[in-house]
Short mmCIF file of C-alpha atoms and ligand atoms in Angstrom, two decimals:
data_model
loop_
_atom_site.label_atom_id
_atom_site.label_comp_id
_atom_site.label_asym_id
_atom_site.label_seq_id
_atom_site.Cartn_x
_atom_site.Cartn_y
_atom_site.Cartn_z
CA MET S 298 94.95 -38.10 33.57
CA ALA S 299 93.57 -41.12 31.78
CA ASP S 300 90.03 -39.87 32.32
CA TYR S 301 90.84 -36.56 30.74
CA ALA S 302 92.68 -38.25 27.88
CA ARG S 303 89.37 -39.88 26.99
CA ASN S 304 87.93 -36.44 26.72
CA ARG S 305 89.98 -35.38 23.70
CA MET S 306 86.81 -34.86 21.70
CA PHE S 307 85.85 -32.04 24.04
CA PHE S 308 89.19 -30.31 23.56
CA ALA S 309 89.13 -30.73 19.78
CA SER S 310 85.57 -29.48 19.36
CA SER S 311 85.77 -26.56 21.80
CA THR S 312 89.14 -25.44 20.41
CA THR S 313 87.92 -25.54 16.82
CA LEU S 314 84.62 -23.85 17.56
CA MET S 315 86.24 -21.03 19.53
CA LEU S 316 88.89 -20.51 16.82
CA VAL S 317 86.13 -20.14 14.23
CA VAL S 318 84.26 -17.69 16.49
CA ALA S 319 87.47 -15.71 17.12
CA GLY S 320 88.21 -15.60 13.38
CA TYR S 321 84.77 -14.21 12.66
CA MET S 322 84.97 -11.68 15.51
CA SER S 323 88.43 -10.49 14.40
CA LEU S 324 87.24 -9.88 10.86
CA SER S 325 84.19 -8.05 12.10
CA LEU S 326 85.87 -5.97 14.83
CA PHE S 327 89.34 -5.19 13.51
CA TRP S 328 89.68 -5.63 9.77
CA HIS S 329 87.96 -2.48 8.58
CA ASP S 330 88.41 1.31 8.78
CA PRO S 331 88.86 3.20 11.03
CA VAL S 332 90.80 0.54 12.98
CA PRO S 333 94.49 1.42 12.35
CA VAL S 334 96.26 -1.19 10.22
CA ILE S 335 99.07 -1.51 12.73
CA TRP S 336 96.62 -2.65 15.44
CA ARG S 337 94.90 -5.32 13.42
CA ILE S 338 97.33 -8.23 13.66
CA PRO S 339 98.12 -7.80 17.39
CA LEU S 340 94.40 -7.49 18.24
CA THR S 341 93.58 -10.55 16.15
CA ILE S 342 96.29 -12.59 17.91
CA LEU S 343 95.00 -11.39 21.29
CA LEU S 344 91.44 -12.42 20.43
CA PHE S 345 92.60 -15.86 19.26
CA ILE S 346 94.44 -16.34 22.56
CA ILE S 347 91.39 -15.23 24.58
CA SER S 348 89.20 -17.62 22.58
CA GLN S 349 91.18 -20.54 24.02
CA THR S 350 90.50 -19.63 27.64
CA ILE S 351 87.94 -22.41 28.13
CA THR S 352 90.22 -25.14 26.82
CA GLY S 353 93.26 -23.57 28.47
CA MET S 354 91.62 -23.46 31.88
CA ARG S 355 90.59 -27.06 31.61
CA VAL S 356 94.12 -28.17 30.71
CA LEU S 357 95.57 -26.03 33.49
CA ILE S 358 93.17 -27.40 36.09
CA THR S 359 94.01 -30.94 35.01
CA LYS S 360 97.73 -30.33 35.43
CA ARG S 361 97.50 -28.12 38.53
CA PRO S 362 94.66 -29.41 40.71
CA ASP S 363 95.44 -26.80 43.38
CA LEU S 364 94.82 -23.87 41.04
CA PRO S 365 93.45 -20.96 43.13
CA PHE S 366 89.74 -20.29 42.76
CA LEU S 367 90.56 -16.63 42.03
CA LEU S 368 92.49 -17.66 38.94
CA VAL S 369 89.73 -20.04 37.84
CA ARG S 370 87.17 -17.27 38.22
CA THR S 371 89.35 -14.81 36.32
CA GLY S 372 89.48 -17.32 33.47
CA GLY S 373 85.71 -17.72 33.78
CA PHE S 374 85.25 -13.95 33.59
CA ILE S 375 87.35 -13.73 30.42
CA SER S 376 85.49 -16.59 28.72
CA SER S 377 82.11 -15.17 29.79
CA SER S 378 82.98 -11.71 28.43
CA PHE S 379 84.18 -13.30 25.19
CA MET S 380 80.87 -15.14 24.89
CA VAL S 381 78.77 -11.99 25.34
CA LEU S 382 80.98 -9.98 22.99
CA SER S 383 80.61 -12.62 20.27
CA TRP S 384 76.84 -12.33 20.58
CA LEU S 385 76.94 -8.51 20.41
CA VAL S 386 79.19 -8.63 17.34
CA LEU S 387 76.78 -11.03 15.66
CA LEU S 388 73.86 -8.78 16.55
CA ARG S 389 75.59 -5.70 15.16
CA ASP S 390 76.50 -7.51 11.93
CA LEU S 391 72.92 -8.67 11.47
CA LEU S 392 71.74 -5.07 11.86
CA LEU S 393 74.36 -3.91 9.36
CA ALA S 394 73.32 -6.62 6.90
CA LEU S 395 69.68 -5.58 7.22
CA GLY S 396 70.72 -1.95 6.67
CA PHE S 397 72.66 -2.80 3.50
CA LEU S 398 69.71 -4.84 2.27
CA ALA S 399 67.39 -1.89 2.83
CA VAL S 400 69.73 0.39 0.85
CA LEU S 401 69.73 -2.07 -2.04
CA LEU S 402 65.98 -2.58 -2.07
CA LEU S 403 64.84 0.95 -1.25
CA PRO S 404 66.32 3.45 -3.69
CA CYS S 405 64.64 6.31 -1.84
CA MET S 406 67.16 6.07 1.04
CA THR S 407 68.59 9.52 1.77
CA GLY S 408 72.26 8.74 2.25
CA ALA S 409 72.06 9.22 6.01
CA GLU S 410 72.45 5.48 6.31
CA GLU S 411 76.15 5.73 5.46
CA LYS S 412 76.70 7.82 8.58
CA MET S 413 74.84 5.22 10.61
CA PHE S 414 76.95 2.37 9.19
CA SER S 415 80.14 4.36 9.95
CA ALA S 416 78.96 5.01 13.51
CA MET S 417 78.23 1.30 14.05
CA LEU S 418 81.71 0.37 12.80
CA SER S 419 83.51 3.14 14.70
CA ILE S 420 86.04 2.47 17.45
CA PRO S 421 83.83 4.12 20.15
CA ALA S 422 80.96 1.80 19.16
CA GLU S 423 83.24 -1.21 19.48
CA LEU S 424 84.50 0.00 22.85
CA VAL S 425 80.89 0.31 24.01
CA MET S 426 80.28 -3.31 22.96
CA LEU S 427 83.37 -4.37 24.91
CA ALA S 428 82.25 -2.44 28.01
CA ALA S 429 78.74 -3.92 27.74
CA SER S 430 80.26 -7.42 27.54
CA LEU S 431 82.36 -6.87 30.66
CA ILE S 432 79.39 -5.48 32.60
CA ALA S 433 77.06 -8.27 31.47
CA ALA S 434 79.66 -10.91 32.38
CA SER S 435 80.10 -9.35 35.84
CA ILE S 436 76.35 -9.35 36.47
CA GLY S 437 75.93 -12.85 35.03
CA MET S 438 78.79 -14.25 37.12
CA THR S 439 77.55 -12.68 40.34
CA ARG S 440 74.20 -14.30 39.72
CA ALA S 441 75.65 -17.66 38.75
CA LEU S 442 78.01 -17.98 41.69
CA ALA S 443 75.49 -17.16 44.43
CA VAL S 444 73.89 -19.90 46.52
CA PRO S 445 70.63 -20.55 44.67
CA ASP S 446 67.19 -19.89 46.11
CA VAL S 447 64.59 -22.60 46.61
CA LYS S 448 61.91 -22.82 43.95
CA SER S 449 58.76 -24.71 44.89
CA VAL S 450 56.78 -26.47 42.19
CA GLU S 451 53.61 -28.49 42.61
CA ILE S 452 53.44 -31.22 40.02
CA PRO S 453 50.24 -33.10 39.26
CA VAL S 454 50.79 -36.78 38.66
CA ARG S 455 48.04 -38.75 37.02
CA GLY S 456 46.88 -41.63 39.16
CA LEU S 457 48.95 -40.60 42.17
CA PRO S 458 47.37 -42.31 45.20
CA ARG S 459 45.89 -39.91 47.76
CA ASP S 460 48.33 -41.33 50.33
CA LEU S 461 51.22 -39.92 48.34
CA ASP S 462 49.70 -36.49 47.82
CA GLY S 463 52.14 -33.91 49.13
CA LEU S 464 55.23 -36.13 48.76
CA LYS S 465 58.25 -33.80 48.82
CA VAL S 466 61.21 -34.30 46.50
CA ALA S 467 64.22 -32.00 46.65
CA HIS S 468 65.74 -31.93 43.19
CA LEU S 469 69.37 -30.91 42.70
CA SER S 470 71.17 -31.08 39.39
CA ASP S 471 74.39 -30.02 37.67
CA LEU S 472 76.26 -29.00 40.80
CA HIS S 473 79.57 -29.24 38.92
CA ILE S 474 81.62 -29.20 42.10
CA GLY S 475 85.31 -28.84 41.47
CA SER S 476 86.23 -25.92 39.31
CA THR S 477 83.95 -23.09 40.28
CA PHE S 478 82.12 -23.66 43.52
CA THR S 479 83.84 -23.93 46.86
CA GLY S 480 83.09 -26.51 49.53
CA LYS S 481 81.45 -23.66 51.50
CA TRP S 482 78.99 -23.06 48.65
CA LEU S 483 78.06 -26.75 48.67
CA GLU S 484 77.64 -26.72 52.44
CA GLU S 485 75.11 -23.89 52.11
CA VAL S 486 73.27 -25.73 49.34
CA VAL S 487 73.12 -28.81 51.58
CA GLN S 488 71.79 -26.73 54.50
CA ARG S 489 69.06 -25.12 52.38
CA THR S 490 68.08 -28.48 50.92
CA ASN S 491 67.90 -30.21 54.30
CA ALA S 492 65.78 -27.34 55.67
CA LEU S 493 63.06 -28.40 53.18
CA GLU S 494 62.72 -31.71 55.09
CA PRO S 495 62.22 -33.66 51.86
CA ASP S 496 61.05 -37.25 51.58
CA PHE S 497 63.63 -37.82 48.85
CA THR S 498 66.58 -35.78 47.60
CA LEU S 499 67.42 -36.65 44.01
CA ILE S 500 70.58 -35.44 42.25
CA THR S 501 70.29 -35.77 38.48
CA GLY S 502 73.90 -35.80 37.32
CA ASP S 503 76.95 -33.63 36.66
CA LEU S 504 77.83 -33.65 40.31
CA ALA S 505 81.60 -33.43 39.91
CA ASP S 506 84.17 -31.86 37.60
CA GLY S 507 87.42 -33.53 38.52
CA THR S 508 88.63 -36.81 39.97
CA PRO S 509 87.88 -38.05 43.52
CA ASP S 510 91.60 -37.78 44.33
CA ARG S 511 91.57 -34.10 43.48
CA ILE S 512 88.19 -32.84 44.63
CA GLY S 513 86.87 -35.59 46.92
CA THR S 514 86.98 -33.26 49.93
CA LEU S 515 85.06 -30.56 48.04
CA VAL S 516 82.30 -33.02 47.08
CA HIS S 517 82.15 -34.76 50.48
CA PRO S 518 79.53 -32.35 52.01
CA ILE S 519 76.88 -34.14 49.91
CA THR S 520 77.05 -36.90 52.51
CA GLU S 521 75.35 -34.40 54.84
CA LEU S 522 72.21 -34.33 52.70
CA ARG S 523 69.28 -35.75 54.63
CA ALA S 524 65.91 -37.02 53.44
CA ARG S 525 63.18 -39.03 55.12
CA TYR S 526 63.61 -42.02 52.76
CA ASP S 527 66.78 -41.57 50.69
CA VAL S 528 69.26 -39.34 48.90
CA VAL S 529 69.89 -40.72 45.41
CA ILE S 530 72.57 -39.87 42.84
CA SER S 531 72.25 -40.46 39.12
CA VAL S 532 74.97 -39.55 36.66
CA GLY S 533 75.50 -37.05 33.86
CA ASN S 534 77.98 -36.61 31.06
CA HIS S 535 80.48 -34.66 33.20
CA ASP S 536 80.64 -37.49 35.72
CA TYR S 537 81.85 -39.69 32.87
CA TYR S 538 84.39 -37.07 31.80
CA SER S 539 85.73 -36.99 35.34
CA GLY S 540 86.04 -40.78 35.52
CA LEU S 541 82.77 -42.49 36.37
CA ARG S 542 84.01 -45.69 37.96
CA PRO S 543 86.13 -44.01 40.68
CA TRP S 544 83.29 -41.62 41.48
CA VAL S 545 80.68 -44.37 41.76
CA GLU S 546 83.01 -46.34 44.04
CA THR S 547 83.65 -43.22 46.13
CA TRP S 548 79.98 -42.28 46.49
CA ARG S 549 79.05 -45.84 47.45
CA ARG S 550 81.91 -45.97 49.95
CA TRP S 551 80.45 -42.81 51.46
CA GLY S 552 77.15 -44.67 51.88
CA MET S 553 75.26 -42.85 49.12
CA THR S 554 72.67 -44.53 46.89
CA VAL S 555 73.87 -44.42 43.26
CA LEU S 556 71.51 -45.76 40.61
CA LEU S 557 72.89 -46.76 37.21
CA ASN S 558 70.29 -48.23 34.87
CA SER S 559 68.65 -49.57 37.99
CA HIS S 560 66.00 -48.78 40.56
CA ARG S 561 65.26 -48.98 44.25
CA GLU S 562 61.85 -49.38 45.86
CA TYR S 563 60.59 -47.69 49.01
CA ASP S 564 57.56 -48.24 51.19
CA VAL S 565 56.16 -44.73 51.60
CA ARG S 566 52.99 -44.32 53.63
CA GLY S 567 52.08 -47.89 52.72
CA ARG S 568 52.59 -47.32 48.97
CA ASN S 569 55.40 -48.50 46.70
CA VAL S 570 57.62 -45.73 45.33
CA VAL S 571 60.12 -46.71 42.65
CA ILE S 572 63.08 -44.42 42.08
CA ALA S 573 64.83 -45.42 38.84
CA ALA S 574 67.77 -43.82 37.06
CA VAL S 575 69.49 -44.15 33.74
CA THR S 576 73.07 -43.38 32.77
CA ASP S 577 74.09 -40.80 30.17
CA PRO S 578 74.30 -41.35 26.39
CA CYS S 579 77.94 -40.26 26.45
CA ALA S 580 78.66 -43.70 27.98
CA VAL S 581 79.12 -44.95 24.41
CA LEU S 582 82.31 -42.83 24.18
CA PHE S 583 83.83 -44.88 26.99
CA ARG S 584 84.19 -48.34 25.58
CA SER S 585 85.65 -49.78 28.76
CA LEU S 586 82.35 -49.09 30.54
CA ASP S 587 79.47 -51.47 30.04
CA GLY S 588 76.87 -53.19 32.20
CA GLU S 589 75.40 -50.78 34.73
CA MET S 590 77.70 -47.96 33.56
CA GLY S 591 76.98 -48.46 29.85
CA ALA S 592 74.44 -46.70 27.65
CA PRO S 593 71.14 -45.55 29.20
CA ASP S 594 68.44 -48.20 29.25
CA VAL S 595 65.08 -47.37 30.83
CA ARG S 596 63.71 -50.91 30.42
CA ARG S 597 66.70 -52.28 32.29
CA ALA S 598 66.35 -49.57 34.95
CA LEU S 599 62.74 -50.58 35.60
CA ASP S 600 63.25 -54.31 35.20
CA GLY S 601 61.66 -56.20 38.09
CA ALA S 602 60.06 -53.12 39.66
CA ASP S 603 56.71 -53.71 41.32
CA GLU S 604 53.70 -51.55 40.61
CA GLY S 605 53.76 -48.14 42.20
CA LEU S 606 54.77 -44.55 41.63
CA ARG S 607 57.69 -44.59 39.20
CA ILE S 608 60.02 -41.58 39.25
CA LEU S 609 62.77 -41.62 36.64
CA MET S 610 66.01 -39.71 37.01
CA SER S 611 67.54 -39.02 33.61
CA HIS S 612 70.25 -36.38 33.27
CA ARG S 613 69.07 -35.43 29.76
CA PRO S 614 65.43 -34.64 29.15
CA GLY S 615 65.28 -35.45 25.42
CA GLN S 616 63.79 -38.97 25.61
CA ALA S 617 60.96 -38.05 27.99
CA GLU S 618 58.09 -39.05 25.69
CA GLN S 619 59.56 -42.50 25.11
CA ASN S 620 60.13 -42.87 28.86
CA ALA S 621 56.50 -41.98 29.52
CA ALA S 622 55.46 -44.73 27.12
CA LEU S 623 57.58 -47.18 29.15
CA GLY S 624 55.50 -46.56 32.26
CA CYS S 625 57.27 -43.74 34.10
CA HIS S 626 55.00 -41.36 36.02
CA LEU S 627 57.43 -38.47 36.47
CA GLN S 628 60.84 -37.67 35.02
CA LEU S 629 63.42 -35.38 36.59
CA SER S 630 66.22 -34.05 34.43
CA GLY S 631 68.88 -31.36 34.17
CA HIS S 632 71.77 -30.98 31.73
CA THR S 633 70.52 -27.85 29.96
CA HIS S 634 71.51 -25.33 32.66
CA GLY S 635 68.35 -23.58 31.52
CA GLY S 636 70.22 -22.40 28.43
CA GLN S 637 72.50 -20.32 30.69
CA PHE S 638 72.39 -17.19 28.46
CA PHE S 639 69.18 -15.91 26.91
CA PHE S 640 70.68 -15.78 23.44
CA LEU S 641 71.30 -19.54 23.61
CA PHE S 642 67.77 -20.49 24.75
CA PRO S 643 66.45 -21.52 21.30
CA LEU S 644 69.57 -23.55 20.51
CA VAL S 645 69.61 -25.33 23.88
CA SER S 646 65.90 -26.13 23.55
CA ARG S 647 66.44 -27.51 20.10
CA LEU S 648 69.33 -29.69 21.23
CA ASN S 649 67.26 -31.16 24.06
CA GLY S 650 64.07 -32.26 22.40
CA GLY S 651 62.35 -28.89 22.98
CA PHE S 652 62.97 -28.98 26.73
CA ARG S 653 65.04 -26.25 28.39
CA SER S 654 63.85 -25.39 31.91
CA GLY S 655 60.78 -25.90 34.09
CA LEU S 656 57.75 -28.16 33.94
CA TYR S 657 56.64 -29.86 30.73
CA LYS S 658 54.17 -32.51 29.70
CA ALA S 659 55.78 -35.39 27.81
CA GLY S 660 52.87 -37.51 26.66
CA SER S 661 50.87 -38.03 29.84
CA MET S 662 53.93 -37.73 32.05
CA PRO S 663 55.19 -34.55 33.74
CA LEU S 664 58.83 -33.76 33.13
CA TYR S 665 60.71 -31.30 35.29
CA VAL S 666 63.94 -29.90 33.86
CA SER S 667 66.13 -28.21 36.44
CA PRO S 668 68.06 -25.19 35.17
CA GLY S 669 70.82 -26.45 37.42
CA THR S 670 71.82 -25.84 41.02
CA GLY S 671 75.38 -25.05 40.00
CA MET S 672 76.90 -24.71 36.59
CA TRP S 673 79.82 -25.57 34.39
CA GLY S 674 82.80 -23.64 35.66
CA TYR S 675 84.56 -22.45 32.55
CA VAL S 676 81.81 -20.04 31.48
CA PRO S 677 80.34 -19.29 34.93
CA MET S 678 77.62 -16.87 33.89
CA ARG S 679 73.83 -16.80 33.83
CA LEU S 680 71.83 -14.23 31.92
CA GLY S 681 68.05 -14.59 31.84
CA VAL S 682 67.86 -17.81 33.87
CA GLY S 683 68.73 -18.44 37.51
CA ALA S 684 70.01 -21.50 39.31
CA GLU S 685 67.72 -23.24 41.78
CA ILE S 686 67.24 -25.79 44.48
CA THR S 687 63.92 -27.27 43.45
CA LEU S 688 61.30 -28.42 45.91
CA ILE S 689 58.85 -30.63 44.05
CA ILE S 690 55.55 -31.38 45.75
CA LEU S 691 53.59 -34.16 44.12
CA ARG S 692 49.83 -33.73 43.84
CA SER S 693 47.21 -36.32 43.06
CA ALA S 694 44.85 -35.58 40.18
CA ALA S 695 42.14 -34.01 42.35
CA ASP S 696 44.59 -31.37 43.61
CA ALA S 697 46.41 -31.04 40.34
CA GLY S 698 44.56 -28.23 38.61
CA ARG S 699 46.17 -25.33 40.41
CA ALA S 700 49.65 -26.70 39.92
CA GLU S 701 49.78 -26.32 36.17
CA LYS S 702 49.00 -22.64 36.08
CA GLU S 703 52.46 -21.07 36.18
CA GLU S 704 54.92 -23.71 35.38
CA THR S 705 53.67 -25.74 32.46
CA HIS S 706 55.04 -24.73 29.08
FE1 FE2 L 26 75.79 -29.85 33.54
#
């Protein structure tokens, strides 16, 4: 419980934001003709209750760790539908606002526009929006909860020695095991990843949602991941929310490599490969954590590393250009979930330094942002972006040209 108590900021901000959204939606959907006056207050109360599904589910899961997955997914379906409906309401209101503006500015309008406005505000139109939200949430959830396909990406790395050309890195991120995905789902992800026969498997954070006591057995299949040289875990904000110290101790007890503002070096085909990882900026919210678990520090992570190929694992992509300047050759990140819904793409990009999903150039360094292998369980929906198990194949400069064609933004 203590770990969740530290997470009060999440509850406060999500509750407030959703109440504001519900208030706006209520005004827009219910408080106008022809919605009968007698319906307005009950519908408004219902919408305010629905708006708290995300927070409610999180509280419930904290208090009842054995909550059935069916119930969790029902909550996820409600929150996903609410999210799509809010976007449709906003879209309709923007169209109405544009229509009103046109009437004001164009005196030659015929009067037919009033019928159009009435049709857009009618009860059938609002029922259509509701039905569209439910259908979109169903499609988005089906897509989000499936075992993701493998996506192969060739990444050119400047100065990569010929000996390391073709090095295979399986990149997993944002698995969020605990509230949405079953142990069976993770077992299939592990199988598909191992089938790639990677040299390294790198997991860039948000591995668990919940404490080791509660979901340790669900997360345990990660110990079955196999790679020629190593399987490495770095941490994301959700790992802090779930209680970082117990997770790090658990993963290390399981024999996993966990890097926290540190690196490890590997002799690969006679060359030195440095895998480094930083922590997450949300570390500053947890004052009891310092040292290796404190704020991200790339210099500290690379301190003492010999020359060689330097791959940085950083849950968030936003600082990629600065990391390139510090001597990293490739950065792997996640955190964005690819924006999750197409109407959030611009916002998610903006919040993450312009990086959302796929391959980017940050200075001279390639940055790959995974859209996530799993996803956050309280809005388990993807629209316009899929999950993936990423197979990254490194290419030396001479072979690099073809790699940039599809993926680079
Ligand atoms: Fe995440």
